[in-house]
PDB file of C-alpha atoms in Angstrom:
ATOM      1  CA  MET R  11     138.061  -6.009 -45.646  1.00  0.00           C
ATOM      2  CA  SER R  12     139.040  -7.480 -48.999  1.00  0.00           C
ATOM      3  CA  LYS R  13     141.672  -5.920 -51.207  1.00  0.00           C
ATOM      4  CA  SER R  14     139.080  -5.031 -53.834  1.00  0.00           C
ATOM      5  CA  ASN R  15     136.911  -3.233 -51.290  1.00  0.00           C
ATOM      6  CA  SER R  16     139.897  -1.271 -49.961  1.00  0.00           C
ATOM      7  CA  MET R  17     140.599   0.355 -53.352  1.00  0.00           C
ATOM      8  CA  LEU R  18     138.993   3.796 -53.585  1.00  0.00           C
ATOM      9  CA  ARG R  19     139.210   6.862 -55.773  1.00  0.00           C
ATOM     10  CA  LEU R  20     141.352   9.473 -54.053  1.00  0.00           C
ATOM     11  CA  ASP R  21     138.566  12.070 -54.093  1.00  0.00           C
ATOM     12  CA  LYS R  22     136.130   9.622 -52.484  1.00  0.00           C
ATOM     13  CA  TYR R  23     138.720   8.693 -49.848  1.00  0.00           C
ATOM     14  CA  LEU R  24     139.096  12.334 -48.853  1.00  0.00           C
ATOM     15  CA  ALA R  25     135.366  13.077 -48.992  1.00  0.00           C
ATOM     16  CA  ASP R  26     134.587  10.030 -46.819  1.00  0.00           C
ATOM     17  CA  LEU R  27     136.867  11.490 -44.146  1.00  0.00           C
ATOM     18  CA  SER R  28     135.082  14.864 -44.285  1.00  0.00           C
ATOM     19  CA  VAL R  29     138.090  16.689 -45.740  1.00  0.00           C
ATOM     20  CA  GLY R  30     135.545  18.446 -47.938  1.00  0.00           C
ATOM     21  CA  THR R  31     132.834  17.847 -50.495  1.00  0.00           C
ATOM     22  CA  ARG R  32     133.719  15.870 -53.615  1.00  0.00           C
ATOM     23  CA  THR R  33     134.062  19.165 -55.507  1.00  0.00           C
ATOM     24  CA  GLU R  34     136.265  20.701 -52.814  1.00  0.00           C
ATOM     25  CA  VAL R  35     138.597  17.722 -52.541  1.00  0.00           C
ATOM     26  CA  LYS R  36     138.996  17.561 -56.313  1.00  0.00           C
ATOM     27  CA  GLN R  37     140.212  21.159 -56.192  1.00  0.00           C
ATOM     28  CA  LEU R  38     142.647  20.297 -53.391  1.00  0.00           C
ATOM     29  CA  ILE R  39     144.038  17.418 -55.425  1.00  0.00           C
ATOM     30  CA  ARG R  40     144.392  19.435 -58.628  1.00  0.00           C
ATOM     31  CA  LYS R  41     146.239  22.186 -56.716  1.00  0.00           C
ATOM     32  CA  GLY R  42     148.867  19.631 -55.662  1.00  0.00           C
ATOM     33  CA  ARG R  43     148.014  19.720 -51.958  1.00  0.00           C
ATOM     34  CA  VAL R  44     147.526  15.952 -51.635  1.00  0.00           C
ATOM     35  CA  MET R  45     150.300  13.368 -51.441  1.00  0.00           C
ATOM     36  CA  VAL R  46     150.109   9.566 -51.700  1.00  0.00           C
ATOM     37  CA  ASN R  47     153.099   7.629 -50.363  1.00  0.00           C
ATOM     38  CA  GLY R  48     155.218  10.765 -50.572  1.00  0.00           C
ATOM     39  CA  ASN R  49     154.234  11.622 -54.144  1.00  0.00           C
ATOM     40  CA  THR R  50     152.081  14.589 -55.140  1.00  0.00           C
ATOM     41  CA  ILE R  51     148.946  13.401 -56.955  1.00  0.00           C
ATOM     42  CA  ILE R  52     146.881  15.800 -59.076  1.00  0.00           C
ATOM     43  CA  VAL R  53     144.375  13.357 -60.606  1.00  0.00           C
ATOM     44  CA  PRO R  54     141.228  12.966 -58.438  1.00  0.00           C
ATOM     45  CA  GLU R  55     140.337   9.610 -60.017  1.00  0.00           C
ATOM     46  CA  THR R  56     143.603   7.998 -58.862  1.00  0.00           C
ATOM     47  CA  LYS R  57     142.908   4.716 -57.056  1.00  0.00           C
ATOM     48  CA  VAL R  58     144.380   4.330 -53.581  1.00  0.00           C
ATOM     49  CA  ASN R  59     144.427   1.487 -51.083  1.00  0.00           C
ATOM     50  CA  SER R  60     142.681   2.657 -47.928  1.00  0.00           C
ATOM     51  CA  ASN R  61     144.397  -0.039 -45.862  1.00  0.00           C
ATOM     52  CA  GLN R  62     147.969   0.505 -47.035  1.00  0.00           C
ATOM     53  CA  ASP R  63     148.629   3.832 -48.744  1.00  0.00           C
ATOM     54  CA  ARG R  64     149.879   6.841 -46.774  1.00  0.00           C
ATOM     55  CA  ILE R  65     147.817   9.886 -47.740  1.00  0.00           C
ATOM     56  CA  SER R  66     148.317  13.444 -46.552  1.00  0.00           C
ATOM     57  CA  VAL R  67     146.730  16.835 -47.172  1.00  0.00           C
ATOM     58  CA  ASP R  68     148.923  19.917 -46.718  1.00  0.00           C
ATOM     59  CA  GLY R  69     151.415  17.717 -44.879  1.00  0.00           C
ATOM     60  CA  ARG R  70     148.839  16.282 -42.442  1.00  0.00           C
ATOM     61  CA  GLU R  71     148.658  12.495 -42.711  1.00  0.00           C
ATOM     62  CA  LEU R  72     145.189  10.941 -42.679  1.00  0.00           C
ATOM     63  CA  SER R  73     144.049   7.613 -41.328  1.00  0.00           C
ATOM     64  CA  TYR R  74     141.142   5.986 -43.121  1.00  0.00           C
ATOM     65  CA  VAL R  75     138.412   4.670 -40.840  1.00  0.00           C
ATOM     66  CA  HIS R  76     135.891   2.272 -42.346  1.00  0.00           C
ATOM     67  CA  LEU R  77     133.502   2.022 -39.385  1.00  0.00           C
ATOM     68  CA  GLU R  78     132.888   4.214 -36.357  1.00  0.00           C
ATOM     69  CA  TYR R  79     130.832   3.502 -33.229  1.00  0.00           C
ATOM     70  CA  TYR R  80     129.826   6.030 -30.577  1.00  0.00           C
ATOM     71  CA  MET R  81     127.645   5.980 -27.475  1.00  0.00           C
ATOM     72  CA  LEU R  82     125.798   9.273 -26.976  1.00  0.00           C
ATOM     73  CA  ASN R  83     123.866  10.411 -23.932  1.00  0.00           C
ATOM     74  CA  LYS R  84     121.250  12.285 -25.951  1.00  0.00           C
ATOM     75  CA  PRO R  85     119.930  15.492 -24.428  1.00  0.00           C
ATOM     76  CA  ALA R  86     116.402  16.748 -24.914  1.00  0.00           C
ATOM     77  CA  GLY R  87     115.928  19.264 -27.735  1.00  0.00           C
ATOM     78  CA  VAL R  88     118.136  17.443 -30.239  1.00  0.00           C
ATOM     79  CA  VAL R  89     116.632  15.494 -33.134  1.00  0.00           C
ATOM     80  CA  SER R  90     117.548  11.895 -33.980  1.00  0.00           C
ATOM     81  CA  ALA R  91     118.710  12.460 -37.536  1.00  0.00           C
ATOM     82  CA  SER R  92     121.896  12.639 -39.577  1.00  0.00           C
ATOM     83  CA  ASN R  93     121.244  16.157 -40.812  1.00  0.00           C
ATOM     84  CA  ASP R  94     118.633  18.856 -40.463  1.00  0.00           C
ATOM     85  CA  LYS R  95     118.780  22.356 -41.927  1.00  0.00           C
ATOM     86  CA  LYS R  96     117.011  23.983 -38.983  1.00  0.00           C
ATOM     87  CA  GLN R  97     117.715  21.891 -35.882  1.00  0.00           C
ATOM     88  CA  THR R  98     120.714  20.399 -34.121  1.00  0.00           C
ATOM     89  CA  THR R  99     120.990  16.670 -34.745  1.00  0.00           C
ATOM     90  CA  VAL R 100     122.546  13.904 -32.679  1.00  0.00           C
ATOM     91  CA  VAL R 101     125.236  13.485 -35.353  1.00  0.00           C
ATOM     92  CA  ASP R 102     126.128  17.183 -35.018  1.00  0.00           C
ATOM     93  CA  LEU R 103     127.140  16.441 -31.419  1.00  0.00           C
ATOM     94  CA  ILE R 104     129.844  13.951 -32.460  1.00  0.00           C
ATOM     95  CA  GLU R 105     132.582  16.524 -32.941  1.00  0.00           C
ATOM     96  CA  GLU R 106     135.393  13.958 -33.253  1.00  0.00           C
ATOM     97  CA  ALA R 107     133.719  11.975 -36.048  1.00  0.00           C
ATOM     98  CA  LYS R 108     136.052  11.010 -38.873  1.00  0.00           C
ATOM     99  CA  ARG R 109     133.339   9.833 -41.264  1.00  0.00           C
ATOM    100  CA  LYS R 110     130.620  11.878 -42.924  1.00  0.00           C
ATOM    101  CA  ASP R 111     128.118   8.981 -43.171  1.00  0.00           C
ATOM    102  CA  LEU R 112     127.229   8.501 -39.492  1.00  0.00           C
ATOM    103  CA  PHE R 113     123.610   7.986 -38.437  1.00  0.00           C
ATOM    104  CA  PRO R 114     121.688   7.176 -35.239  1.00  0.00           C
ATOM    105  CA  VAL R 115     120.609   3.579 -34.681  1.00  0.00           C
ATOM    106  CA  GLY R 116     116.869   4.062 -34.279  1.00  0.00           C
ATOM    107  CA  ARG R 117     115.215   7.205 -33.030  1.00  0.00           C
ATOM    108  CA  LEU R 118     114.591   8.894 -29.725  1.00  0.00           C
ATOM    109  CA  ASP R 119     111.898  11.576 -29.618  1.00  0.00           C
ATOM    110  CA  LYS R 120     113.198  15.135 -29.506  1.00  0.00           C
ATOM    111  CA  ASP R 121     112.282  15.477 -25.824  1.00  0.00           C
ATOM    112  CA  THR R 122     113.608  12.024 -24.856  1.00  0.00           C
ATOM    113  CA  GLU R 123     117.055  11.598 -23.306  1.00  0.00           C
ATOM    114  CA  GLY R 124     119.516   8.755 -22.977  1.00  0.00           C
ATOM    115  CA  LEU R 125     121.381   6.063 -24.837  1.00  0.00           C
ATOM    116  CA  LEU R 126     121.788   6.395 -28.575  1.00  0.00           C
ATOM    117  CA  ILE R 127     124.286   4.557 -30.761  1.00  0.00           C
ATOM    118  CA  ILE R 128     125.822   6.602 -33.570  1.00  0.00           C
ATOM    119  CA  THR R 129     127.593   4.637 -36.303  1.00  0.00           C
ATOM    120  CA  ASN R 130     127.920   4.024 -40.035  1.00  0.00           C
ATOM    121  CA  ASP R 131     127.588   0.241 -39.637  1.00  0.00           C
ATOM    122  CA  GLY R 132     124.330  -0.526 -41.438  1.00  0.00           C
ATOM    123  CA  ASP R 133     124.519  -4.258 -40.726  1.00  0.00           C
ATOM    124  CA  LEU R 134     124.736  -3.712 -36.972  1.00  0.00           C
ATOM    125  CA  ALA R 135     121.905  -1.166 -37.068  1.00  0.00           C
ATOM    126  CA  HIS R 136     119.669  -3.623 -38.914  1.00  0.00           C
ATOM    127  CA  GLN R 137     120.459  -6.345 -36.399  1.00  0.00           C
ATOM    128  CA  LEU R 138     119.622  -4.131 -33.414  1.00  0.00           C
ATOM    129  CA  LEU R 139     116.419  -2.742 -34.914  1.00  0.00           C
ATOM    130  CA  SER R 140     114.958  -5.805 -36.637  1.00  0.00           C
ATOM    131  CA  PRO R 141     111.821  -7.062 -34.828  1.00  0.00           C
ATOM    132  CA  LYS R 142     112.957 -10.616 -35.615  1.00  0.00           C
ATOM    133  CA  LYS R 143     116.050 -10.191 -33.438  1.00  0.00           C
ATOM    134  CA  HIS R 144     114.074  -9.284 -30.289  1.00  0.00           C
ATOM    135  CA  VAL R 145     116.712  -6.902 -28.934  1.00  0.00           C
ATOM    136  CA  ASP R 146     115.576  -5.454 -25.597  1.00  0.00           C
ATOM    137  CA  LYS R 147     115.442  -1.688 -25.141  1.00  0.00           C
ATOM    138  CA  VAL R 148     115.000  -0.424 -21.576  1.00  0.00           C
ATOM    139  CA  TYR R 149     113.583   2.987 -20.705  1.00  0.00           C
ATOM    140  CA  PHE R 150     113.093   4.903 -17.469  1.00  0.00           C
ATOM    141  CA  ALA R 151     109.746   6.712 -17.413  1.00  0.00           C
ATOM    142  CA  ARG R 152     108.335   9.315 -15.031  1.00  0.00           C
ATOM    143  CA  LEU R 153     104.567   9.629 -15.146  1.00  0.00           C
ATOM    144  CA  ARG R 154     101.873  12.226 -14.549  1.00  0.00           C
ATOM    145  CA  ASP R 155      99.662   9.922 -12.479  1.00  0.00           C
ATOM    146  CA  PRO R 156     100.385   7.086 -10.041  1.00  0.00           C
ATOM    147  CA  LEU R 157     100.817   3.646 -11.568  1.00  0.00           C
ATOM    148  CA  LYS R 158      97.929   1.224 -11.138  1.00  0.00           C
ATOM    149  CA  LYS R 159      98.266  -2.392 -10.051  1.00  0.00           C
ATOM    150  CA  GLU R 160      96.829  -3.632 -13.332  1.00  0.00           C
ATOM    151  CA  ASP R 161      99.318  -1.682 -15.495  1.00  0.00           C
ATOM    152  CA  GLU R 162     102.024  -4.362 -15.254  1.00  0.00           C
ATOM    153  CA  GLU R 163      99.609  -7.025 -16.453  1.00  0.00           C
ATOM    154  CA  ALA R 164      98.345  -4.797 -19.254  1.00  0.00           C
ATOM    155  CA  PHE R 165     101.883  -4.207 -20.522  1.00  0.00           C
ATOM    156  CA  ALA R 166     102.749  -7.898 -20.215  1.00  0.00           C
ATOM    157  CA  SER R 167      99.682  -8.873 -22.252  1.00  0.00           C
ATOM    158  CA  GLY R 168     100.389  -6.496 -25.123  1.00  0.00           C
ATOM    159  CA  LEU R 169      98.503  -3.247 -25.513  1.00  0.00           C
ATOM    160  CA  THR R 170      96.167  -2.281 -28.318  1.00  0.00           C
ATOM    161  CA  ILE R 171      97.270   1.260 -29.090  1.00  0.00           C
ATOM    162  CA  ASP R 172      94.937   1.946 -32.001  1.00  0.00           C
ATOM    163  CA  GLU R 173      93.440   0.215 -35.023  1.00  0.00           C
ATOM    164  CA  GLU R 174      96.831  -0.041 -36.714  1.00  0.00           C
ATOM    165  CA  PHE R 175      99.163  -0.885 -33.848  1.00  0.00           C
ATOM    166  CA  THR R 176      99.114  -3.453 -31.061  1.00  0.00           C
ATOM    167  CA  ALA R 177     102.280  -3.340 -28.951  1.00  0.00           C
ATOM    168  CA  LEU R 178     104.036  -6.622 -28.284  1.00  0.00           C
ATOM    169  CA  PRO R 179     104.171  -7.777 -24.647  1.00  0.00           C
ATOM    170  CA  ALA R 180     106.472  -5.525 -22.611  1.00  0.00           C
ATOM    171  CA  VAL R 181     107.877  -5.566 -19.079  1.00  0.00           C
ATOM    172  CA  LEU R 182     106.789  -2.774 -16.730  1.00  0.00           C
ATOM    173  CA  LYS R 183     108.839  -2.673 -13.520  1.00  0.00           C
ATOM    174  CA  ARG R 184     107.624  -0.209 -10.925  1.00  0.00           C
ATOM    175  CA  VAL R 185     110.283   1.937  -9.228  1.00  0.00           C
ATOM    176  CA  SER R 186     108.049   4.295  -7.258  1.00  0.00           C
ATOM    177  CA  GLU R 187     104.490   5.553  -7.369  1.00  0.00           C
ATOM    178  CA  ARG R 188     105.092   7.509 -10.570  1.00  0.00           C
ATOM    179  CA  GLU R 189     108.302   5.944 -11.936  1.00  0.00           C
ATOM    180  CA  ALA R 190     108.995   2.723 -13.802  1.00  0.00           C
ATOM    181  CA  TYR R 191     111.368   0.865 -16.084  1.00  0.00           C
ATOM    182  CA  VAL R 192     109.848  -0.352 -19.341  1.00  0.00           C
ATOM    183  CA  THR R 193     111.454  -3.023 -21.521  1.00  0.00           C
ATOM    184  CA  ILE R 194     110.296  -3.285 -25.123  1.00  0.00           C
ATOM    185  CA  ARG R 195     111.508  -5.126 -28.210  1.00  0.00           C
ATOM    186  CA  GLU R 196     110.016  -2.766 -30.763  1.00  0.00           C
ATOM    187  CA  GLY R 197     110.643   0.853 -31.601  1.00  0.00           C
ATOM    188  CA  LYS R 198     107.414   2.225 -32.989  1.00  0.00           C
ATOM    189  CA  PHE R 199     106.781   5.966 -33.211  1.00  0.00           C
ATOM    190  CA  HIS R 200     106.217   7.411 -29.681  1.00  0.00           C
ATOM    191  CA  GLN R 201     105.752   3.825 -28.486  1.00  0.00           C
ATOM    192  CA  ILE R 202     106.347   4.220 -24.736  1.00  0.00           C
ATOM    193  CA  LYS R 203     104.230   7.358 -24.609  1.00  0.00           C
ATOM    194  CA  ARG R 204     101.428   5.715 -26.558  1.00  0.00           C
ATOM    195  CA  MET R 205     101.496   2.631 -24.327  1.00  0.00           C
ATOM    196  CA  PHE R 206     100.992   4.734 -21.213  1.00  0.00           C
ATOM    197  CA  GLU R 207      98.272   6.728 -22.957  1.00  0.00           C
ATOM    198  CA  ALA R 208      96.516   3.395 -23.556  1.00  0.00           C
ATOM    199  CA  VAL R 209      96.334   2.882 -19.770  1.00  0.00           C
ATOM    200  CA  LYS R 210      95.138   6.474 -19.215  1.00  0.00           C
ATOM    201  CA  ASN R 211      98.456   7.934 -18.077  1.00  0.00           C
ATOM    202  CA  GLU R 212     101.032  10.336 -19.493  1.00  0.00           C
ATOM    203  CA  VAL R 213     104.822  10.250 -19.691  1.00  0.00           C
ATOM    204  CA  VAL R 214     106.390  13.478 -18.417  1.00  0.00           C
ATOM    205  CA  TYR R 215     110.035  12.335 -18.667  1.00  0.00           C
ATOM    206  CA  LEU R 216     111.626   9.530 -20.679  1.00  0.00           C
ATOM    207  CA  LYS R 217     115.181   8.229 -20.863  1.00  0.00           C
ATOM    208  CA  ARG R 218     116.618   5.167 -22.607  1.00  0.00           C
ATOM    209  CA  ILE R 219     119.141   3.398 -20.397  1.00  0.00           C
ATOM    210  CA  SER R 220     120.067   0.300 -22.399  1.00  0.00           C
ATOM    211  CA  MET R 221     119.875  -1.321 -25.819  1.00  0.00           C
ATOM    212  CA  GLY R 222     120.713  -4.990 -26.121  1.00  0.00           C
ATOM    213  CA  SER R 223     123.917  -5.607 -24.173  1.00  0.00           C
ATOM    214  CA  LEU R 224     124.864  -1.915 -24.071  1.00  0.00           C
ATOM    215  CA  ASN R 225     124.109   0.159 -20.976  1.00  0.00           C
ATOM    216  CA  LEU R 226     124.343   3.933 -20.880  1.00  0.00           C
ATOM    217  CA  ASP R 227     127.689   4.962 -19.400  1.00  0.00           C
ATOM    218  CA  GLU R 228     126.940   6.750 -16.128  1.00  0.00           C
ATOM    219  CA  ASN R 229     130.030   8.911 -16.620  1.00  0.00           C
ATOM    220  CA  LEU R 230     128.523  10.566 -19.708  1.00  0.00           C
ATOM    221  CA  SER R 231     126.699  13.796 -18.995  1.00  0.00           C
ATOM    222  CA  LEU R 232     123.871  14.880 -21.266  1.00  0.00           C
ATOM    223  CA  GLY R 233     125.281  15.679 -24.704  1.00  0.00           C
ATOM    224  CA  GLU R 234     128.535  13.803 -24.078  1.00  0.00           C
ATOM    225  CA  TYR R 235     129.693  10.757 -26.018  1.00  0.00           C
ATOM    226  CA  ARG R 236     132.507   8.250 -26.286  1.00  0.00           C
ATOM    227  CA  GLU R 237     133.637   5.586 -28.711  1.00  0.00           C
ATOM    228  CA  LEU R 238     132.405   2.067 -28.077  1.00  0.00           C
ATOM    229  CA  THR R 239     135.003  -0.469 -26.959  1.00  0.00           C
ATOM    230  CA  GLU R 240     135.802  -3.543 -29.041  1.00  0.00           C
ATOM    231  CA  ASP R 241     134.106  -5.712 -26.407  1.00  0.00           C
ATOM    232  CA  GLU R 242     130.950  -3.591 -26.514  1.00  0.00           C
ATOM    233  CA  ILE R 243     130.824  -3.818 -30.299  1.00  0.00           C
ATOM    234  CA  LYS R 244     131.280  -7.606 -30.229  1.00  0.00           C
ATOM    235  CA  ALA R 245     128.559  -7.959 -27.588  1.00  0.00           C
ATOM    236  CA  LEU R 246     126.139  -5.846 -29.639  1.00  0.00           C
ATOM    237  CA  ARG R 247     126.768  -7.963 -32.708  1.00  0.00           C
ATOM    238  CA  SER R 248     125.812 -11.056 -30.735  1.00  0.00           C
ATOM    239  CA  SER R 249     122.708  -9.431 -29.171  1.00  0.00           C
ATOM    240  CA  LYS R 250     119.650 -11.659 -29.215  1.00  0.00           C
TER     241      LYS R 250
END
């Protein structure tokens, strides 16, 4: 990050790290509870270098994090959103988050489980979600009715869902009579469910197991998460 981009107002620095709202952190600063490089600072507008300056609140030193990346095994009943006044969101589950600007990369339906990336890296999110990038997303689906022989061909040909949406060709890989893996390169609203409805079937359970190069960590129980490794982040950035 360039030197110019690393210079921030002290109140923004603290708010970015969820120390409090902008109003709350201004009060902290004015009360003399914030130190920069060992000096008490009482002016919220003071510019600090997020890469170099040592900043502490009530004696606790902070470490500025520009970007965060988490893998979440999303449980059913949680909404794919950054905030919601009535329901628990996927971002609410990331208890160790240092930033306040995290968001889910794409959406999983409320009743859908599995892999979800939580980050504040907008460039990476755009790359993974852009239809032009053709990033594969693999789901495990359990169905109400047995799969038919012609379903694989129908998915491979591209399904007309309704007048406004024709799904791009997808890969349907049968696992058992009522179970299959589905690989898509889009992320339309209720897409997997709507594709099976188009072949007169119904999804009763759905779980995303991979996105681009990233596979769901089998060690993560539902609702658990971990930070992505540097190698995983690099691989995602090069996803095609």
